[in-house]
mmCIF file of C-alpha atoms in Angstrom:
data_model
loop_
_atom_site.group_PDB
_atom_site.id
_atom_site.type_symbol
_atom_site.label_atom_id
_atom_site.label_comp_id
_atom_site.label_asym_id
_atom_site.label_seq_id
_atom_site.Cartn_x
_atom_site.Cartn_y
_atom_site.Cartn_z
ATOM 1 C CA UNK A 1 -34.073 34.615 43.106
ATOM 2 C CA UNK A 2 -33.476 32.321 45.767
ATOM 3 C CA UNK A 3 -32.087 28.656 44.757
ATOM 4 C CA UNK A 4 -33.411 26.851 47.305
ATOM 5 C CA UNK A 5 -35.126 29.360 49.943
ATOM 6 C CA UNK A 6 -36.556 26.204 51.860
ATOM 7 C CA UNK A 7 -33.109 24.601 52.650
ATOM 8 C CA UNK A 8 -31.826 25.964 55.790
ATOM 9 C CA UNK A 9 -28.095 27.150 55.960
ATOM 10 C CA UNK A 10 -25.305 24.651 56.491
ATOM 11 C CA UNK A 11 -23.783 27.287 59.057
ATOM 12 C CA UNK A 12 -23.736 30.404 60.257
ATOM 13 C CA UNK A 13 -21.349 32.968 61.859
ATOM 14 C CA UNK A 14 -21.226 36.132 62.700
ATOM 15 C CA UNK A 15 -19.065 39.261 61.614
ATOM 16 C CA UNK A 16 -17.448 42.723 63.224
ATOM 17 C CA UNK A 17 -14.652 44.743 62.551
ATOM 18 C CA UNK A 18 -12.989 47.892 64.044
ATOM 19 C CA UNK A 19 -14.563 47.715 67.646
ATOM 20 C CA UNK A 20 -11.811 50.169 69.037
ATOM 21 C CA UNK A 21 -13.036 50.272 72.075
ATOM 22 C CA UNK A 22 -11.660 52.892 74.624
ATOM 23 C CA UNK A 23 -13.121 54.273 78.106
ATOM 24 C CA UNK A 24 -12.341 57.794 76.421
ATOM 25 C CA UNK A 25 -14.944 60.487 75.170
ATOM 26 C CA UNK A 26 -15.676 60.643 71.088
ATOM 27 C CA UNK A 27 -13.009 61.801 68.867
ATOM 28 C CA UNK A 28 -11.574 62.023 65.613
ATOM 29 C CA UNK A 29 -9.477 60.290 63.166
ATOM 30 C CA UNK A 30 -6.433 61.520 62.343
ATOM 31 C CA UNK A 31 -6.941 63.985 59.761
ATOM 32 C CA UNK A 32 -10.066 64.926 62.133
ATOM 33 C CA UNK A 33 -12.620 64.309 59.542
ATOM 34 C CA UNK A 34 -14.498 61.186 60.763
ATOM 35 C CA UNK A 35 -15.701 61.310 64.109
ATOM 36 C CA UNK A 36 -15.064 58.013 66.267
ATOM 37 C CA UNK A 37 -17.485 56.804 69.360
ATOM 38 C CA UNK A 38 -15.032 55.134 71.577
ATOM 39 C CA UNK A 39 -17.206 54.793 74.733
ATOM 40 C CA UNK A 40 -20.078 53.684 72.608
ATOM 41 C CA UNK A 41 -18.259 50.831 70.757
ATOM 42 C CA UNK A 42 -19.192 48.423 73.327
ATOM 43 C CA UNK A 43 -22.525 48.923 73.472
ATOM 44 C CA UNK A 44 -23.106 48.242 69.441
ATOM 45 C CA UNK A 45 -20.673 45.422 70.412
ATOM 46 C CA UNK A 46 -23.429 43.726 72.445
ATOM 47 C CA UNK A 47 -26.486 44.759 70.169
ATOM 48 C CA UNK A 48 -24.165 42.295 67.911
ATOM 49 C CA UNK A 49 -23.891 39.975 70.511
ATOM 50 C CA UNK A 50 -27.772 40.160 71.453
ATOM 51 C CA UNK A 51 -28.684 39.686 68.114
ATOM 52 C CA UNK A 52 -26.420 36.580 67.204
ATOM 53 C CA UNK A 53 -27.779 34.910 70.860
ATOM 54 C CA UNK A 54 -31.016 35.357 69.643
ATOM 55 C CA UNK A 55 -31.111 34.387 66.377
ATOM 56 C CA UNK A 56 -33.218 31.167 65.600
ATOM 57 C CA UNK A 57 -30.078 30.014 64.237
ATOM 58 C CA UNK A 58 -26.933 30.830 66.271
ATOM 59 C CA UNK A 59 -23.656 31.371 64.464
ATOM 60 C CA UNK A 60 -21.423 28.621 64.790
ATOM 61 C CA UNK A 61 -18.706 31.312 65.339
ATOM 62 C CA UNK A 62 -17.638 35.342 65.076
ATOM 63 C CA UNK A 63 -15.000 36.583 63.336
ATOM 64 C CA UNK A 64 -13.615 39.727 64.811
ATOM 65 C CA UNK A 65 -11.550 41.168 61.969
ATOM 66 C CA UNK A 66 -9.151 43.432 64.114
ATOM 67 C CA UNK A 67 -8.535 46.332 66.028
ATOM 68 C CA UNK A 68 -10.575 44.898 68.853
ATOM 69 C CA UNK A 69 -9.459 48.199 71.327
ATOM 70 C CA UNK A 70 -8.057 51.436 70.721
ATOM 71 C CA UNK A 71 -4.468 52.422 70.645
ATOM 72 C CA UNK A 72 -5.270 55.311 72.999
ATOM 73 C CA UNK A 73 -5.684 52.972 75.822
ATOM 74 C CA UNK A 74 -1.556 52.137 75.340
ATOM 75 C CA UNK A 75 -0.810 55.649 76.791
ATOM 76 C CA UNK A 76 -3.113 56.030 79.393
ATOM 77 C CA UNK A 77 -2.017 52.178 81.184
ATOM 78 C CA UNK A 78 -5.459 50.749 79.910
ATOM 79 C CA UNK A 79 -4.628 48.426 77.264
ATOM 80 C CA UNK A 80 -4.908 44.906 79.877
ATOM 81 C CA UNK A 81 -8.457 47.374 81.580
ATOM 82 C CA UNK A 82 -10.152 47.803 77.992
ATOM 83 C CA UNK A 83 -9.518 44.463 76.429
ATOM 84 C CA UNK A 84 -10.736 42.593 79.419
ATOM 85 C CA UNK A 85 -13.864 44.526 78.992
ATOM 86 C CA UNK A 86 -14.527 43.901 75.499
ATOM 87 C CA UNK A 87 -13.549 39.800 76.050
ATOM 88 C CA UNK A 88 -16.109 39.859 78.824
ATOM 89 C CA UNK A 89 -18.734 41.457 76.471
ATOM 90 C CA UNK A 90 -17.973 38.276 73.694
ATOM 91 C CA UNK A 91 -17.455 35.825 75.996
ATOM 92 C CA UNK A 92 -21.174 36.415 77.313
ATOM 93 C CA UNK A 93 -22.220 34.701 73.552
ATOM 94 C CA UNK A 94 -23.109 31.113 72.560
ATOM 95 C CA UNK A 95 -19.779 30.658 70.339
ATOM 96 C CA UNK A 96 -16.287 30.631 69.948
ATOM 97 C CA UNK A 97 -14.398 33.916 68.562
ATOM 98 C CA UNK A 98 -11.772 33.888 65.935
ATOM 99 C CA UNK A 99 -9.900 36.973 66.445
ATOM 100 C CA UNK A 100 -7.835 38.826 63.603
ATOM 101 C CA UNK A 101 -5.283 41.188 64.646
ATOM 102 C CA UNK A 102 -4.590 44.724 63.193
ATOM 103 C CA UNK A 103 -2.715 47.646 63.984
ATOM 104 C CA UNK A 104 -4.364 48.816 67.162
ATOM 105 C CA UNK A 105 -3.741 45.057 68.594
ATOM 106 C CA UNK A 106 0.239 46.196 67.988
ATOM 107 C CA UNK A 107 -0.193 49.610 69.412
ATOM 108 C CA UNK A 108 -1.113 48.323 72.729
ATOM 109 C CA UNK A 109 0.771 44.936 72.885
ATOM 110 C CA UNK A 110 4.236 43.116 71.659
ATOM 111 C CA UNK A 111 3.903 40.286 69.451
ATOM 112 C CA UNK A 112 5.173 37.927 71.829
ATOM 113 C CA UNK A 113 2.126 39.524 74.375
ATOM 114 C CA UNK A 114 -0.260 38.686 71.717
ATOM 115 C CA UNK A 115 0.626 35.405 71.090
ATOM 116 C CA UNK A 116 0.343 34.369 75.201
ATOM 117 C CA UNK A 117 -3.041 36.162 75.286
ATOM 118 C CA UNK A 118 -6.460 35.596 74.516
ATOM 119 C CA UNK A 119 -6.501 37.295 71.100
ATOM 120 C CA UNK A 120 -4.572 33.867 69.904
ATOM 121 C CA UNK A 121 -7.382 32.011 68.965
ATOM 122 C CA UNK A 122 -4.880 30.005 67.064
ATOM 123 C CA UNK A 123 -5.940 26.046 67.292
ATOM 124 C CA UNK A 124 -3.942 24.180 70.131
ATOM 125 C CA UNK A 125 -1.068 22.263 68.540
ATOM 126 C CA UNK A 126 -2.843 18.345 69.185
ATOM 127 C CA UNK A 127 -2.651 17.113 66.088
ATOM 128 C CA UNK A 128 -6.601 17.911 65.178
ATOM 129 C CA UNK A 129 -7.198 17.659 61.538
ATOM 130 C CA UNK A 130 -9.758 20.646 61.855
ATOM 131 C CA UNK A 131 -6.807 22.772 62.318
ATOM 132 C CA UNK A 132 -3.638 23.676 61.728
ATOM 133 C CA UNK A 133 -0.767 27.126 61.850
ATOM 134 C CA UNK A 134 1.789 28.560 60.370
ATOM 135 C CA UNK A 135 5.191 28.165 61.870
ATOM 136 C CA UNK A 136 7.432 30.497 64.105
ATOM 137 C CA UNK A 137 5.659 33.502 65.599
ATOM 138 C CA UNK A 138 3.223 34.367 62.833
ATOM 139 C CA UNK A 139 -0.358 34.368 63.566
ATOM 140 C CA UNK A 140 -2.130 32.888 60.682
ATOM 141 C CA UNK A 141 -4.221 29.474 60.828
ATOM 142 C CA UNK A 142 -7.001 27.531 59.468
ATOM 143 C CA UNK A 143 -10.575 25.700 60.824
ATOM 144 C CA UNK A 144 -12.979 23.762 59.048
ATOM 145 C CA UNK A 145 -16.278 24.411 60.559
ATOM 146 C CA UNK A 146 -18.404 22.320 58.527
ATOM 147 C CA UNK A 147 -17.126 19.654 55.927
ATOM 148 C CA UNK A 148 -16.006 21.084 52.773
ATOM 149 C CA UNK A 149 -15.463 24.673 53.594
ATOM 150 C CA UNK A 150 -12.127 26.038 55.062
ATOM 151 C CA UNK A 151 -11.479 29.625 56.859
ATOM 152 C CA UNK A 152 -7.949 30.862 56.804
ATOM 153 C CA UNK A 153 -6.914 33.740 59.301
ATOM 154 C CA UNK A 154 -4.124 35.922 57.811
ATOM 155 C CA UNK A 155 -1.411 37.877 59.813
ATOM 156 C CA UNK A 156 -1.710 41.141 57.899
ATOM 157 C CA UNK A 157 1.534 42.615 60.359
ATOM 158 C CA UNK A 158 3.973 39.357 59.835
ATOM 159 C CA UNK A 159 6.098 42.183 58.140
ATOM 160 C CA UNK A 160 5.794 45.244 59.778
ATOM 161 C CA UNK A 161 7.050 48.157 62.164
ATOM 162 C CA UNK A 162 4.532 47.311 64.254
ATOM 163 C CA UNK A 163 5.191 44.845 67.056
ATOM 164 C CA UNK A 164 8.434 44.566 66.734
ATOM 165 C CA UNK A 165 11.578 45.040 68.549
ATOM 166 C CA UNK A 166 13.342 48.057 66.890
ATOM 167 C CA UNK A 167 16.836 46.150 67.313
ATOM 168 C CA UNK A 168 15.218 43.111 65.464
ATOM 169 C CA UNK A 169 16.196 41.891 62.137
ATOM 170 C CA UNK A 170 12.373 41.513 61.252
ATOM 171 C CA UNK A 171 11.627 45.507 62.171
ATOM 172 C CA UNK A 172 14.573 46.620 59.836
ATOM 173 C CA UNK A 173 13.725 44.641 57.301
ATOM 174 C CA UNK A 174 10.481 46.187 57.346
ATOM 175 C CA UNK A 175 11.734 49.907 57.973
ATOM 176 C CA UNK A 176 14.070 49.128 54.621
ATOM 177 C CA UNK A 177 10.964 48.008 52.696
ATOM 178 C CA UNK A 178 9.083 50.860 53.630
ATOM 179 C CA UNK A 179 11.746 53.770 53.240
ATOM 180 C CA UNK A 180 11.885 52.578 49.812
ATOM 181 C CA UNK A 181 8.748 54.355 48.846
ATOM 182 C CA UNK A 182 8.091 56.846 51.560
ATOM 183 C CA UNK A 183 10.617 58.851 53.091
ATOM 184 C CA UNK A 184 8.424 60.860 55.724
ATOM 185 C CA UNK A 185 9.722 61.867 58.775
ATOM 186 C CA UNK A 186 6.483 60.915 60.562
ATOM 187 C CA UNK A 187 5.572 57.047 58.314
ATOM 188 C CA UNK A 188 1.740 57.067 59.173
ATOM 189 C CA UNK A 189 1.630 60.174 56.690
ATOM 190 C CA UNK A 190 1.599 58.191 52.935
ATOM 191 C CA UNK A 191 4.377 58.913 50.612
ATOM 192 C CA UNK A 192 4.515 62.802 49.592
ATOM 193 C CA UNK A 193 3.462 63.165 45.593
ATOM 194 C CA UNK A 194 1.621 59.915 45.529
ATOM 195 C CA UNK A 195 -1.496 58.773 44.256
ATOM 196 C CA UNK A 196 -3.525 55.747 44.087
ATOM 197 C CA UNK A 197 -2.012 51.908 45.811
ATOM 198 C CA UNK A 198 1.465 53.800 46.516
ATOM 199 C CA UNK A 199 -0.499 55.334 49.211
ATOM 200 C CA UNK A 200 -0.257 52.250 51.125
ATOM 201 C CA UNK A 201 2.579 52.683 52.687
ATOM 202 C CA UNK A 202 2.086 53.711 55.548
ATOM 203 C CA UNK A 203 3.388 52.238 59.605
ATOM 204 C CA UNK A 204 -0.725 51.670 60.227
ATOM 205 C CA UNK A 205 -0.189 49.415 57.386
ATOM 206 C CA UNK A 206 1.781 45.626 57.105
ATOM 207 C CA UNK A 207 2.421 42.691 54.670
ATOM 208 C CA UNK A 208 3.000 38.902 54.832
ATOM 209 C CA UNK A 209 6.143 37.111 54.692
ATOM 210 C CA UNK A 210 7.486 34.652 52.216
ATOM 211 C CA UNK A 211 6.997 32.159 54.637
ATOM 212 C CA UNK A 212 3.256 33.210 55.263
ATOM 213 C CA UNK A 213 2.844 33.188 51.604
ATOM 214 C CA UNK A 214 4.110 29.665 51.227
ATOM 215 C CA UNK A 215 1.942 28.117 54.078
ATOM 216 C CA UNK A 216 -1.286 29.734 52.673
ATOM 217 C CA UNK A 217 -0.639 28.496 48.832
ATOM 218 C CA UNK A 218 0.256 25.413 50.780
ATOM 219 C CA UNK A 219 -2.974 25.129 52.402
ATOM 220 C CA UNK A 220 -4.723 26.184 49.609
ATOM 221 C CA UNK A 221 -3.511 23.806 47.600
ATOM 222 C CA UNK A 222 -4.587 20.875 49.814
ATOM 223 C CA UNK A 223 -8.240 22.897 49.574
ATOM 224 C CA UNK A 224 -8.230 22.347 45.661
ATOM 225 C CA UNK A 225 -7.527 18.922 45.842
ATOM 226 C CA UNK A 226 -10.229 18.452 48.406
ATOM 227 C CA UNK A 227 -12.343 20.884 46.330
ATOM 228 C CA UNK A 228 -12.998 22.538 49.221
ATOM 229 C CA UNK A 229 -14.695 26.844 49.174
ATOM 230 C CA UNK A 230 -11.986 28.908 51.405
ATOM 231 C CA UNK A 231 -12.972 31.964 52.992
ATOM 232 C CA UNK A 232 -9.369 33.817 53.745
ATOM 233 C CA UNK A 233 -9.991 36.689 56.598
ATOM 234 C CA UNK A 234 -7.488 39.634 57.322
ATOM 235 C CA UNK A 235 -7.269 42.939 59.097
ATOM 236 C CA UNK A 236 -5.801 44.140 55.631
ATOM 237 C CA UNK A 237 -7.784 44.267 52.483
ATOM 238 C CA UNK A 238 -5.817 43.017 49.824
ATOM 239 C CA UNK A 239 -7.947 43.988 46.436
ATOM 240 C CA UNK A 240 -7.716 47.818 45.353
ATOM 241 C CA UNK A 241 -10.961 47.945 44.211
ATOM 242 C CA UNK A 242 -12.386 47.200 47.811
ATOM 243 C CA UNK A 243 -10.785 49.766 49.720
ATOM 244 C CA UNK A 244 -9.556 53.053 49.842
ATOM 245 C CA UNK A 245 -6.213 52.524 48.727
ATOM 246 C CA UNK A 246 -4.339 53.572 51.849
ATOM 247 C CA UNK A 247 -5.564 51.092 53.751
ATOM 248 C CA UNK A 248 -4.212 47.729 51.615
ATOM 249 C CA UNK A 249 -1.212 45.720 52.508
ATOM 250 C CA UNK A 250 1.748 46.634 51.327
ATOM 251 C CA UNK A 251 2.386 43.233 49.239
ATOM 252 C CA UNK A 252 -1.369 42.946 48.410
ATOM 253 C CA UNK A 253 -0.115 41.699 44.785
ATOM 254 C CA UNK A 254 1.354 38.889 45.682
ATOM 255 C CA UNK A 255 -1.298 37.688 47.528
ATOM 256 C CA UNK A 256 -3.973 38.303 45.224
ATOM 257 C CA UNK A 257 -1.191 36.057 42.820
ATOM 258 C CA UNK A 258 -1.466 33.737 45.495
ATOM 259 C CA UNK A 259 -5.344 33.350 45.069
ATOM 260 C CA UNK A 260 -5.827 34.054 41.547
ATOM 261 C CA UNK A 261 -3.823 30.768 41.225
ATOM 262 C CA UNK A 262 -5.984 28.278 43.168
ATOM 263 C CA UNK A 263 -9.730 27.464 42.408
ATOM 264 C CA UNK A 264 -10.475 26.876 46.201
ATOM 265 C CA UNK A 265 -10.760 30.217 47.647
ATOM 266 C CA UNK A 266 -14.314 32.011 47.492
ATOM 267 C CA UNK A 267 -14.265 34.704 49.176
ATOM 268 C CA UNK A 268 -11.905 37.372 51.216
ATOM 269 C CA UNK A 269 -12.616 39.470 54.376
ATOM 270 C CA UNK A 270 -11.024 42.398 55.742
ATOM 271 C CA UNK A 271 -11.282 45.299 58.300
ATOM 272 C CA UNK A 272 -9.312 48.649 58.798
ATOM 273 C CA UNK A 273 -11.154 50.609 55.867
ATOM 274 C CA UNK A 274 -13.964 51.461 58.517
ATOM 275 C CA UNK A 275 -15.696 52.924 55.322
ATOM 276 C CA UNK A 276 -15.836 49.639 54.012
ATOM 277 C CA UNK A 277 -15.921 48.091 50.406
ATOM 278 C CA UNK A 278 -16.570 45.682 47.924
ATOM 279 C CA UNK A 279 -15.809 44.173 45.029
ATOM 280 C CA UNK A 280 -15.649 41.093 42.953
ATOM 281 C CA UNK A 281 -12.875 39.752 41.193
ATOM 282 C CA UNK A 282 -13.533 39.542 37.640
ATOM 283 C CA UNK A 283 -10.865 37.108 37.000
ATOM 284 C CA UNK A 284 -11.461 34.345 39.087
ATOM 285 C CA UNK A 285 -15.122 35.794 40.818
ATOM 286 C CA UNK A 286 -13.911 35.671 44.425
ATOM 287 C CA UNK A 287 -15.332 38.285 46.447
ATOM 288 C CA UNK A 288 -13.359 40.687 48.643
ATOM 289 C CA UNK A 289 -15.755 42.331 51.300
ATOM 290 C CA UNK A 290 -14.100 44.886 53.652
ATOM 291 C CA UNK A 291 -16.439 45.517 56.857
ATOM 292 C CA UNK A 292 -17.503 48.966 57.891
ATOM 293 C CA UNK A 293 -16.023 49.813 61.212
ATOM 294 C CA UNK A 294 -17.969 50.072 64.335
ATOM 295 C CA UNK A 295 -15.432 52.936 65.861
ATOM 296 C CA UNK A 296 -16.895 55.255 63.314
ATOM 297 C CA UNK A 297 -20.484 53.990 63.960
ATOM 298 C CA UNK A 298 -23.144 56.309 65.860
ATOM 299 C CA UNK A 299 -24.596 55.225 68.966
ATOM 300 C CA UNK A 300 -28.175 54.941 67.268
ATOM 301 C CA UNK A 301 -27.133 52.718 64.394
ATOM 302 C CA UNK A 302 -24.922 49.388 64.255
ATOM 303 C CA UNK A 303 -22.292 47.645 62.310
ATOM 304 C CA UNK A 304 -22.192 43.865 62.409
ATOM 305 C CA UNK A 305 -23.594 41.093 60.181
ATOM 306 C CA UNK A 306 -24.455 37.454 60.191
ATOM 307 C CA UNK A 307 -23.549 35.076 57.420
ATOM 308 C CA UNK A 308 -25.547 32.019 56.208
ATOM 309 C CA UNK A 309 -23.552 29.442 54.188
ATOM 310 C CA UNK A 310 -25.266 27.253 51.658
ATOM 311 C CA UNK A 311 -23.841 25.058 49.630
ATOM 312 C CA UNK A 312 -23.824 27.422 46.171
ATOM 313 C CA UNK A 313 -23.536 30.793 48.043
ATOM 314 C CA UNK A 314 -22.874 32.964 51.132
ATOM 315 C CA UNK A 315 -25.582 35.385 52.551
ATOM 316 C CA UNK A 316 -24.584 38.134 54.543
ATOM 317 C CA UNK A 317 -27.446 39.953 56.675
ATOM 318 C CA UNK A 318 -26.134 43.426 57.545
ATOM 319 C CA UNK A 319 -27.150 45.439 60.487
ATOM 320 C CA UNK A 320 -27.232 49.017 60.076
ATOM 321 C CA UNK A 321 -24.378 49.978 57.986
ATOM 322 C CA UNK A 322 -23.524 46.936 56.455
ATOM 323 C CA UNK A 323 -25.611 45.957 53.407
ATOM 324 C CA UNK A 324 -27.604 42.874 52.415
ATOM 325 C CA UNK A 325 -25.257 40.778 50.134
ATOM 326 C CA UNK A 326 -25.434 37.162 48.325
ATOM 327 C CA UNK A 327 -21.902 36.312 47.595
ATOM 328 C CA UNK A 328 -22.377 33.118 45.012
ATOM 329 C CA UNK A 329 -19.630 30.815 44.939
ATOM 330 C CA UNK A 330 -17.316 31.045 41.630
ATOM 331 C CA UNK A 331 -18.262 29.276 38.921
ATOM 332 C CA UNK A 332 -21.907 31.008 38.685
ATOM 333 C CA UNK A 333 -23.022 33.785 37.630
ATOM 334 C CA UNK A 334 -22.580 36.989 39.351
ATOM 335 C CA UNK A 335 -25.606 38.189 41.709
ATOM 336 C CA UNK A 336 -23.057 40.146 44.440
ATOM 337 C CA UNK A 337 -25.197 43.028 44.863
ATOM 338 C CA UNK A 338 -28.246 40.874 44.989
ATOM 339 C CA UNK A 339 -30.283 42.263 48.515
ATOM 340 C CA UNK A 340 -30.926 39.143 50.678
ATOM 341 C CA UNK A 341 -34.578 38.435 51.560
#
């Protein structure tokens, strides 16, 4: 039952994943055995958007969890044409958009292009306490919207093939990494003879640096001495049991290390699995959520969800193919698969 179903939230936001968005008839995956609405993305986009502008409680903020266009729009000279039409479709909401990037982002722009455009919804660098970033040229940051809670945006592709010069020391590190365990001549096809989390790597696929790691176990340690709840958000899942297998990051372990050693964190949301997933961590009760993807969404249904904080738990209102959750906050007992009312 509901603790206190007369309180109202102490914030809101909003959540999509996997718009893909490309002026292109329907297609398929790759192994052609999902079909994907490209044209039709944007419209579910703005039933998300006119549902969030008229809620009696706007979100404070969305999170966009990645692959905001289509890599198909790289080879026709759309890339610049497609993402100004999807900003234009979130920038006619009431909030500010925290934007993850995933593999898609890569396909159709450098690093260095991401980091100058509007996808970097990085804080500016003034010296606000609500904020703060990781160093160099990886995209991975933290807000506080409301006192006591923490977000942390991860950059899933710090290490990676993807977006990266292929005369850099960062892209052959990451080839050598990868070669190690799959030796394909084409590396979006998973190792040959493999089964189960060896299936993740893959090129569509990406990790985080030593230096990532640090600056999140950094932040997160400031969070437990605040005793602050972290939500941590990433294209990547990083739990096995919340995603196909295929689609985690290649060094999910040592995050999940990472966050199995700090009592802050509450929660962890992903993209890319446009399936979706779920599952709680039994050791430490954090929930990993990974969001169904609206790509593979018909035109008659939707994909996005809205997310009441309280101070005890989070309560995620799905739309279409996203399920009613209550994720309580470690600590208490277990009621994930609770329906909200």
């Amino acid at each position: 039952m509901d603790d206190c179903p007369e309180l109202p939230p102490l914030f809101t936001f909003g959540v999509i994943a996997d718009i893909q968005y490309a002026d292109i008839d329907d297609g398929y995956n790759y192994s052609r055995t999902r079909r994907r609405y490209y044209r039709s993305s944007l419209q579910l986009l703005r039933n998300a958007q006119e549902s969030w502008s008229e809620s009696a409680v706007r979100p404070e903020f969305i999170l966009q969890l990645g692959d905001i266009i289509d890599g198909f729009n790289k080879g026709r000279g759309a890339s610049d044409r497609a993402l100004d039409t999807v900003l234009r479709e979130l920038s006619c909401g009431p909030v500010e958009v925290h934007h993850v990037w995933g593999n898609h982002e890569f396909y159709n722009f450098s690093r260095s292009a991401l980091l100058r455009s509007k996808l970097n919804s990085a804080p500016s660098t003034d010296g606000s306490p609500s904020g703060g970033q990781a160093a160099g040229d990886i995209y991975a940051y933290h807000f506080s919207p409301f006192p006591g809670f923490t977000f942390v945006v991860l950059d899933a592709y710090d290490v990676s093939l993807l977006g990266r010069e292929e005369s850099s020391e960062e892209y052959q590190e990451a080839l050598s990494l990868i070669r190690q365990y799959n030796n394909n001549e084409d590396l979006n096809c998973p190792p040959p003879d493999t089964r189960g989390v060896q299936r993740r790597f893959t090129m569509f696929n990406g990790g985080f640096s030593k230096d990532q790691l640090d600056w999140l176990d950094s932040v997160l340690s400031s969070a437990d001495e605040k005793q602050e709840k972290v939500t941590i958000v990433s294209h990547l899942p990083v739990h096995p049991y919340s995603t196909d297998p295929i689609c985690l990051a290649w060094n999910y372990d040592e995050l999940l290390a990472i966050i199995r050693s700090h009592s802050s964190v509450v929660c962890f949301m992903a993209g890319h699995d446009h399936d979706g997933g779920y599952h709680q961590d039994k050791n430490t009760g954090v929930h990993h959520l990974t969001l169904e993807g609206v790509i593979e969404t018909p035109p008659d249904d939707n994909a996005f969800g809205t997310v009441s904080v309280y101070e005890n738990r989070m309560v995620l209102k799905g739309n279409g193919r996203i399920k009613d959750r209550v994720f309580l906050f470690p600590g208490r007992q277990s009621d994930a698969d609770h329906r909200a009312k």
